[in-house]
Short mmCIF file of C-alpha atoms in Angstrom, two decimals:
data_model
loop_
_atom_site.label_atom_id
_atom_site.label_comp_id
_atom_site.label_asym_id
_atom_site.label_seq_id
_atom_site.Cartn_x
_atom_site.Cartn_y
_atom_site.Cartn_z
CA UNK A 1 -6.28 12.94 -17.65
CA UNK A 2 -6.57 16.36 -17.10
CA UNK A 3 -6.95 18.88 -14.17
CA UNK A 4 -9.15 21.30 -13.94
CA UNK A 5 -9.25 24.21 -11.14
CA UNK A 6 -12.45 26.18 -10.84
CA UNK A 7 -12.51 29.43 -8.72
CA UNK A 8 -14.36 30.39 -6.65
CA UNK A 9 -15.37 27.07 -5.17
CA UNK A 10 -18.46 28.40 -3.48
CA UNK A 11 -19.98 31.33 -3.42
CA UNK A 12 -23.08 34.06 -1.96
CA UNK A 13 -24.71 36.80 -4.25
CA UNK A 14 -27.13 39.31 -4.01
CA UNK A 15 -29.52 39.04 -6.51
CA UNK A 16 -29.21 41.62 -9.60
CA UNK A 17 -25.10 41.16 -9.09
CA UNK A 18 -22.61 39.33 -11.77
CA UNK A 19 -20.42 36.76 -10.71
CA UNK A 20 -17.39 35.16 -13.19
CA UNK A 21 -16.12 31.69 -12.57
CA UNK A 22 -12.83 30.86 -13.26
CA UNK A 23 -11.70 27.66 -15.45
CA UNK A 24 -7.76 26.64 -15.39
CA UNK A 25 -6.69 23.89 -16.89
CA UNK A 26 -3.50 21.70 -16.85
CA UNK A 27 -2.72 21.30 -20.18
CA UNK A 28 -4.14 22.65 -23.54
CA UNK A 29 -7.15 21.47 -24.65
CA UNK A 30 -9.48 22.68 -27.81
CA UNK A 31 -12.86 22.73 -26.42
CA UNK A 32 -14.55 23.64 -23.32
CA UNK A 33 -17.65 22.93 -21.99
CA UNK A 34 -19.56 24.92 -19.20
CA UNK A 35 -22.20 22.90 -17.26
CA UNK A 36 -25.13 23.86 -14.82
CA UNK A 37 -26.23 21.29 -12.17
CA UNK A 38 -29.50 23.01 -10.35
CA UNK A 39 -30.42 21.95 -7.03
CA UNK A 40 -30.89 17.94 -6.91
CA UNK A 41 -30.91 17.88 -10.92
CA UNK A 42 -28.78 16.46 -13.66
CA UNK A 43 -25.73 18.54 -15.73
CA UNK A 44 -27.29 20.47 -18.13
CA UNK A 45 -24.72 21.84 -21.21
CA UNK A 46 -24.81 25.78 -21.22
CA UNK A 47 -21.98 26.10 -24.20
CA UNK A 48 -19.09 24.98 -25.99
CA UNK A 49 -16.07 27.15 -25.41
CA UNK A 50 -13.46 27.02 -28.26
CA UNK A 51 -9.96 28.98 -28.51
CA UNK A 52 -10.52 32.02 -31.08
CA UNK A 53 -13.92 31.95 -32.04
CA UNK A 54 -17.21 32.78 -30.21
CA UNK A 55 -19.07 30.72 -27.66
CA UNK A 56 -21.75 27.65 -28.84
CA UNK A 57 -24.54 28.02 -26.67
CA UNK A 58 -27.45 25.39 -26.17
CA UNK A 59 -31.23 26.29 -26.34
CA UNK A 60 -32.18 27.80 -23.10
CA UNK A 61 -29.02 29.90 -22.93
CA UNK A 62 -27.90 33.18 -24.20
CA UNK A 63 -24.41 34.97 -24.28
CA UNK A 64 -26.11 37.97 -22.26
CA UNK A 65 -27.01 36.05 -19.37
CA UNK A 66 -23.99 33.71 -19.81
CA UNK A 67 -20.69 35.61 -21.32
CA UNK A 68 -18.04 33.48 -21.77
CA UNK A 69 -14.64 34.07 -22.86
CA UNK A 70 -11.55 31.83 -23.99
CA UNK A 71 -8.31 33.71 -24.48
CA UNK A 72 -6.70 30.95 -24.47
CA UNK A 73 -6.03 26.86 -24.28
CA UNK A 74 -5.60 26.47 -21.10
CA UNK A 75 -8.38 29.13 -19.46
CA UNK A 76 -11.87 30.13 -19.71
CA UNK A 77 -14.31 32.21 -17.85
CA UNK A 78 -18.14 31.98 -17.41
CA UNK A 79 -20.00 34.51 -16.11
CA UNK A 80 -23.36 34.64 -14.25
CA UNK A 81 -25.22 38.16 -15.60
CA UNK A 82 -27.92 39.78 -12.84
CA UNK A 83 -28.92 37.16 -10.94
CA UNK A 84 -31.99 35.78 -9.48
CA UNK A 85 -32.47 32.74 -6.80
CA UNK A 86 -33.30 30.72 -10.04
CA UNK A 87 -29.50 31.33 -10.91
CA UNK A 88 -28.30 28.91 -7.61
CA UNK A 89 -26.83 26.15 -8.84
CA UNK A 90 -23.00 24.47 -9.06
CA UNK A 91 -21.53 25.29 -12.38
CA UNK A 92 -19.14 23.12 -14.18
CA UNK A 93 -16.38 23.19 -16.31
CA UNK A 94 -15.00 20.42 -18.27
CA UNK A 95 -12.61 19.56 -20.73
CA UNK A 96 -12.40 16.58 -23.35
CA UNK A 97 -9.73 13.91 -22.68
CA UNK A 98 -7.89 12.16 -25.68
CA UNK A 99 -9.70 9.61 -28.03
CA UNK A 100 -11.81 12.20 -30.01
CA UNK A 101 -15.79 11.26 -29.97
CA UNK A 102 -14.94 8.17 -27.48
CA UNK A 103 -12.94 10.55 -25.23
CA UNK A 104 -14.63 11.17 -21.36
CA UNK A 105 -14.90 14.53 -20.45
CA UNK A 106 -13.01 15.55 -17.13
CA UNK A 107 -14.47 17.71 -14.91
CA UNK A 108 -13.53 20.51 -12.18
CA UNK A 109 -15.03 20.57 -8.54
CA UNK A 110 -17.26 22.95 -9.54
CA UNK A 111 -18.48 26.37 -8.57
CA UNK A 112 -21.46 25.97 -5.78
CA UNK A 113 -23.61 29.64 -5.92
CA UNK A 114 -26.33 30.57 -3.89
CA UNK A 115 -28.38 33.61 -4.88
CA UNK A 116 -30.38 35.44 -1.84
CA UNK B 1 -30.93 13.25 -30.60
CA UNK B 2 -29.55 11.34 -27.86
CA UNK B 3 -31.01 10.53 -24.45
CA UNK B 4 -30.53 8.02 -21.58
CA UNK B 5 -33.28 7.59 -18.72
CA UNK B 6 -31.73 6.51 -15.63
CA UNK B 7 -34.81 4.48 -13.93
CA UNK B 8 -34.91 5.13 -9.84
CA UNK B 9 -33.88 8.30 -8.48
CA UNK B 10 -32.59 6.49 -5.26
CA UNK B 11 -31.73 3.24 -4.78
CA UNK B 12 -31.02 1.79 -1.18
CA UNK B 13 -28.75 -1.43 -0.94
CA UNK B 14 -27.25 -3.07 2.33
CA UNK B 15 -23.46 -3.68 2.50
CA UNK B 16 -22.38 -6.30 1.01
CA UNK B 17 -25.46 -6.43 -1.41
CA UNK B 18 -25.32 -6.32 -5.17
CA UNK B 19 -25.79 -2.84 -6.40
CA UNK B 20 -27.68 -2.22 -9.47
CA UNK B 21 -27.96 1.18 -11.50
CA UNK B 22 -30.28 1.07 -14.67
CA UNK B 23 -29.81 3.71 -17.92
CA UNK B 24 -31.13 3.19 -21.01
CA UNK B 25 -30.42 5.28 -24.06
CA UNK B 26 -31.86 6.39 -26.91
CA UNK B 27 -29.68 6.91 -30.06
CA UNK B 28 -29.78 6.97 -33.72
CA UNK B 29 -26.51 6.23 -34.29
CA UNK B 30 -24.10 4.14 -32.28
CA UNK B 31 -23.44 5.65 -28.84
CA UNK B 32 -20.96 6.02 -26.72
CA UNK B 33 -21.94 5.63 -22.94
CA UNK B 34 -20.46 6.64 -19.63
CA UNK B 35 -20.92 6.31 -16.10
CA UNK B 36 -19.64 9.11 -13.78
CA UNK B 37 -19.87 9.50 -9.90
CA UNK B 38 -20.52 12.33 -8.09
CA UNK B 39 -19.51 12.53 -4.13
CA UNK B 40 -20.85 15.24 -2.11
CA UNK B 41 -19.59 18.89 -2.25
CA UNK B 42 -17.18 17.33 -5.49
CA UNK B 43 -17.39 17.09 -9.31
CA UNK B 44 -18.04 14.19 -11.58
CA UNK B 45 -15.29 11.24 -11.58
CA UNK B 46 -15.82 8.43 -15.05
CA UNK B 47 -16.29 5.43 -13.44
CA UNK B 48 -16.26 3.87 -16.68
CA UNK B 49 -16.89 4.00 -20.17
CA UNK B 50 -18.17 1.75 -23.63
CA UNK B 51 -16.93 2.91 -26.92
CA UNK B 52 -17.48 -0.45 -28.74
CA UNK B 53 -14.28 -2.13 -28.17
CA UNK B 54 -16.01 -4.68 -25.72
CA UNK B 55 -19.46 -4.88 -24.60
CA UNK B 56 -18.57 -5.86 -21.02
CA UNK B 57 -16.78 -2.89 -19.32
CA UNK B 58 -14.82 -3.10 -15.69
CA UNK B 59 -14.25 0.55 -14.40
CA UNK B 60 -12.64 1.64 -11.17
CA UNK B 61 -13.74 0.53 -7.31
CA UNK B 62 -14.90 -2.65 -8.68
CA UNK B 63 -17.88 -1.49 -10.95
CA UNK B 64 -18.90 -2.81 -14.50
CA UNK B 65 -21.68 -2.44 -16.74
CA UNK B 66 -22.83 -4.84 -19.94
CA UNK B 67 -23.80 -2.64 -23.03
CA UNK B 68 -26.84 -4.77 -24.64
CA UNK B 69 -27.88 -3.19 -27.66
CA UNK B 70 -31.16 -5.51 -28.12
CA UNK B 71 -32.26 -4.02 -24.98
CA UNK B 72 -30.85 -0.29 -25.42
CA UNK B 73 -29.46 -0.33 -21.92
CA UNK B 74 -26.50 0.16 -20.06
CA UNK B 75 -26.61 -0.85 -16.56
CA UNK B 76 -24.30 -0.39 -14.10
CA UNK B 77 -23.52 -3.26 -11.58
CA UNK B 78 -21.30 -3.70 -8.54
CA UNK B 79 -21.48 -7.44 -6.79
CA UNK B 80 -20.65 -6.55 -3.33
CA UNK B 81 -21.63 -2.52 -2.11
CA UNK B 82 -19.41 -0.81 0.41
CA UNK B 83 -20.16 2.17 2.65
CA UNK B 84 -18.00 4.54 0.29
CA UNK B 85 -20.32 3.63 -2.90
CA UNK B 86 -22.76 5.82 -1.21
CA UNK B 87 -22.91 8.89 -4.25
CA UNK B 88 -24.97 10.05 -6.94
CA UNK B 89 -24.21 8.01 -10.27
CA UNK B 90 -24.72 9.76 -13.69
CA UNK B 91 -25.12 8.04 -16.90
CA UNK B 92 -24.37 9.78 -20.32
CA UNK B 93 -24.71 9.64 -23.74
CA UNK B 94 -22.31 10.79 -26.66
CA UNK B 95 -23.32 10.17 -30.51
CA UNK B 96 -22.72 10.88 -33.41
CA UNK B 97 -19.08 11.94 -33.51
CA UNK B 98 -19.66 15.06 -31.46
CA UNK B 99 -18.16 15.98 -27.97
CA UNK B 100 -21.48 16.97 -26.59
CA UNK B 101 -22.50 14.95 -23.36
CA UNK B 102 -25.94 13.93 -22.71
CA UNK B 103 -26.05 13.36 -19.07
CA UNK B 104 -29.43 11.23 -17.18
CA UNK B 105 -31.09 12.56 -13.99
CA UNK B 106 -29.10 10.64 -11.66
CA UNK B 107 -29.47 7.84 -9.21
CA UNK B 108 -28.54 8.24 -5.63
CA UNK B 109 -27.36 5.14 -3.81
CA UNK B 110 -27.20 4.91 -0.33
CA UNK B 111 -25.82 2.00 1.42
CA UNK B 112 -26.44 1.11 4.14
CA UNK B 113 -25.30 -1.09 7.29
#
């Protein structure tokens, strides 16, 4: 399994700000994936993070709102462009664990933002 | 595409009572399905997972769930609930050889005395 350490934990914006969560990892891992769960909803995919190449993003999300960046195996960063309220939600990073297409992913705690 | 539909956004059981969490899926290929749990204030934890080795699948804290493909579902079943079941439960969907997870709305148990 892996372990996954998301900073900040929690957090309170203003709206129009930027906020960057933090993803560290235990051990190396090829791909990424950064989650949104909004208030009382399921995980939604935002993108695919890979080592060396750009950012997959699903439908509903773009790279301005949502920069991410993955300078390396172990690390990745998703950021949270001008905010609105709509933006609260707990973002989620996860990694996949060993056994390819039949592998789980592991998650982090998650990063909990509110947006006044 | 893949989907599952978790059925019952919150389900109430007594202690000691069987618990039972419904997901169905919708593939085109075979799937691979998952159960995670989700405690307050934390992230997701697999509870268990069906990747076609065996159709019955134990998982941690004494939960299983029976992949029947007849009846595209994927239920999740505990025979005797305890105060710390009381989460959210998350089914999810993987197919076709990707790593994308398709995750269902959720089901919030509550137990209760």
């Amino acid at each position: 399994s892996a372990v996954i350490s998301q900073k900040p934990s929690r957090d309170i914006c203003q709206r129009g700000t930027s906020l960057t969560i933090q993803c560290q990892v235990d051990s190396q891992v090829t791909m990424m994936f950064w989650y949104r769960q909004q208030p009382g909803q399921s995980l939604t995919l935002i993108a695919t993070a890979n080592q060396g190449s750009e950012a997959t993003y699903e439908s509903g999300f773009v790279i301005d709102k949502f920069p991410i960046s993955r300078p390396n195996l172990t690390f990745s960063t998703l950021t949270v462009s001008n905010m609105s309220p709509e933006d609260s939600s707990i973002y989620l990073c996860s990694v996949t664990g060993e056994g390819g297409p039949t592998g789980e992913l592991f998650f982090g705690e998650g990063s909990r933002l509110t947006v006044l | 595409a893949q989907s599952v539909t978790q059925l019952g956004s919150h389900v109430s059981v007594s202690e000691g009572a069987l618990v039972l969490l419904r997901c169905n899926y919708s593939s085109s290929v075979p799937p691979y399905l998952f159960w995670y749990v989700q405690y307050p204030n934390q992230g997701l934890q697999l509870l268990l997972k069906y990747t076609s080795a065996a159709t019955l699948v134990k998982g941690i804290n004494g939960f299983e769930a029976e992949f029947k493909k007849s009846e595209t579902s994927f239920h999740l079943t505990k025979p005797s609930a305890h105060m710390s079941d009381a989460a959210e439960y998350f089914c999810a969907v993987k197919a076709g050889g990707g790593n994308k997870l398709t995750f269902g709305t959720g089901t919030q148990l509550k137990v209760e005395l």
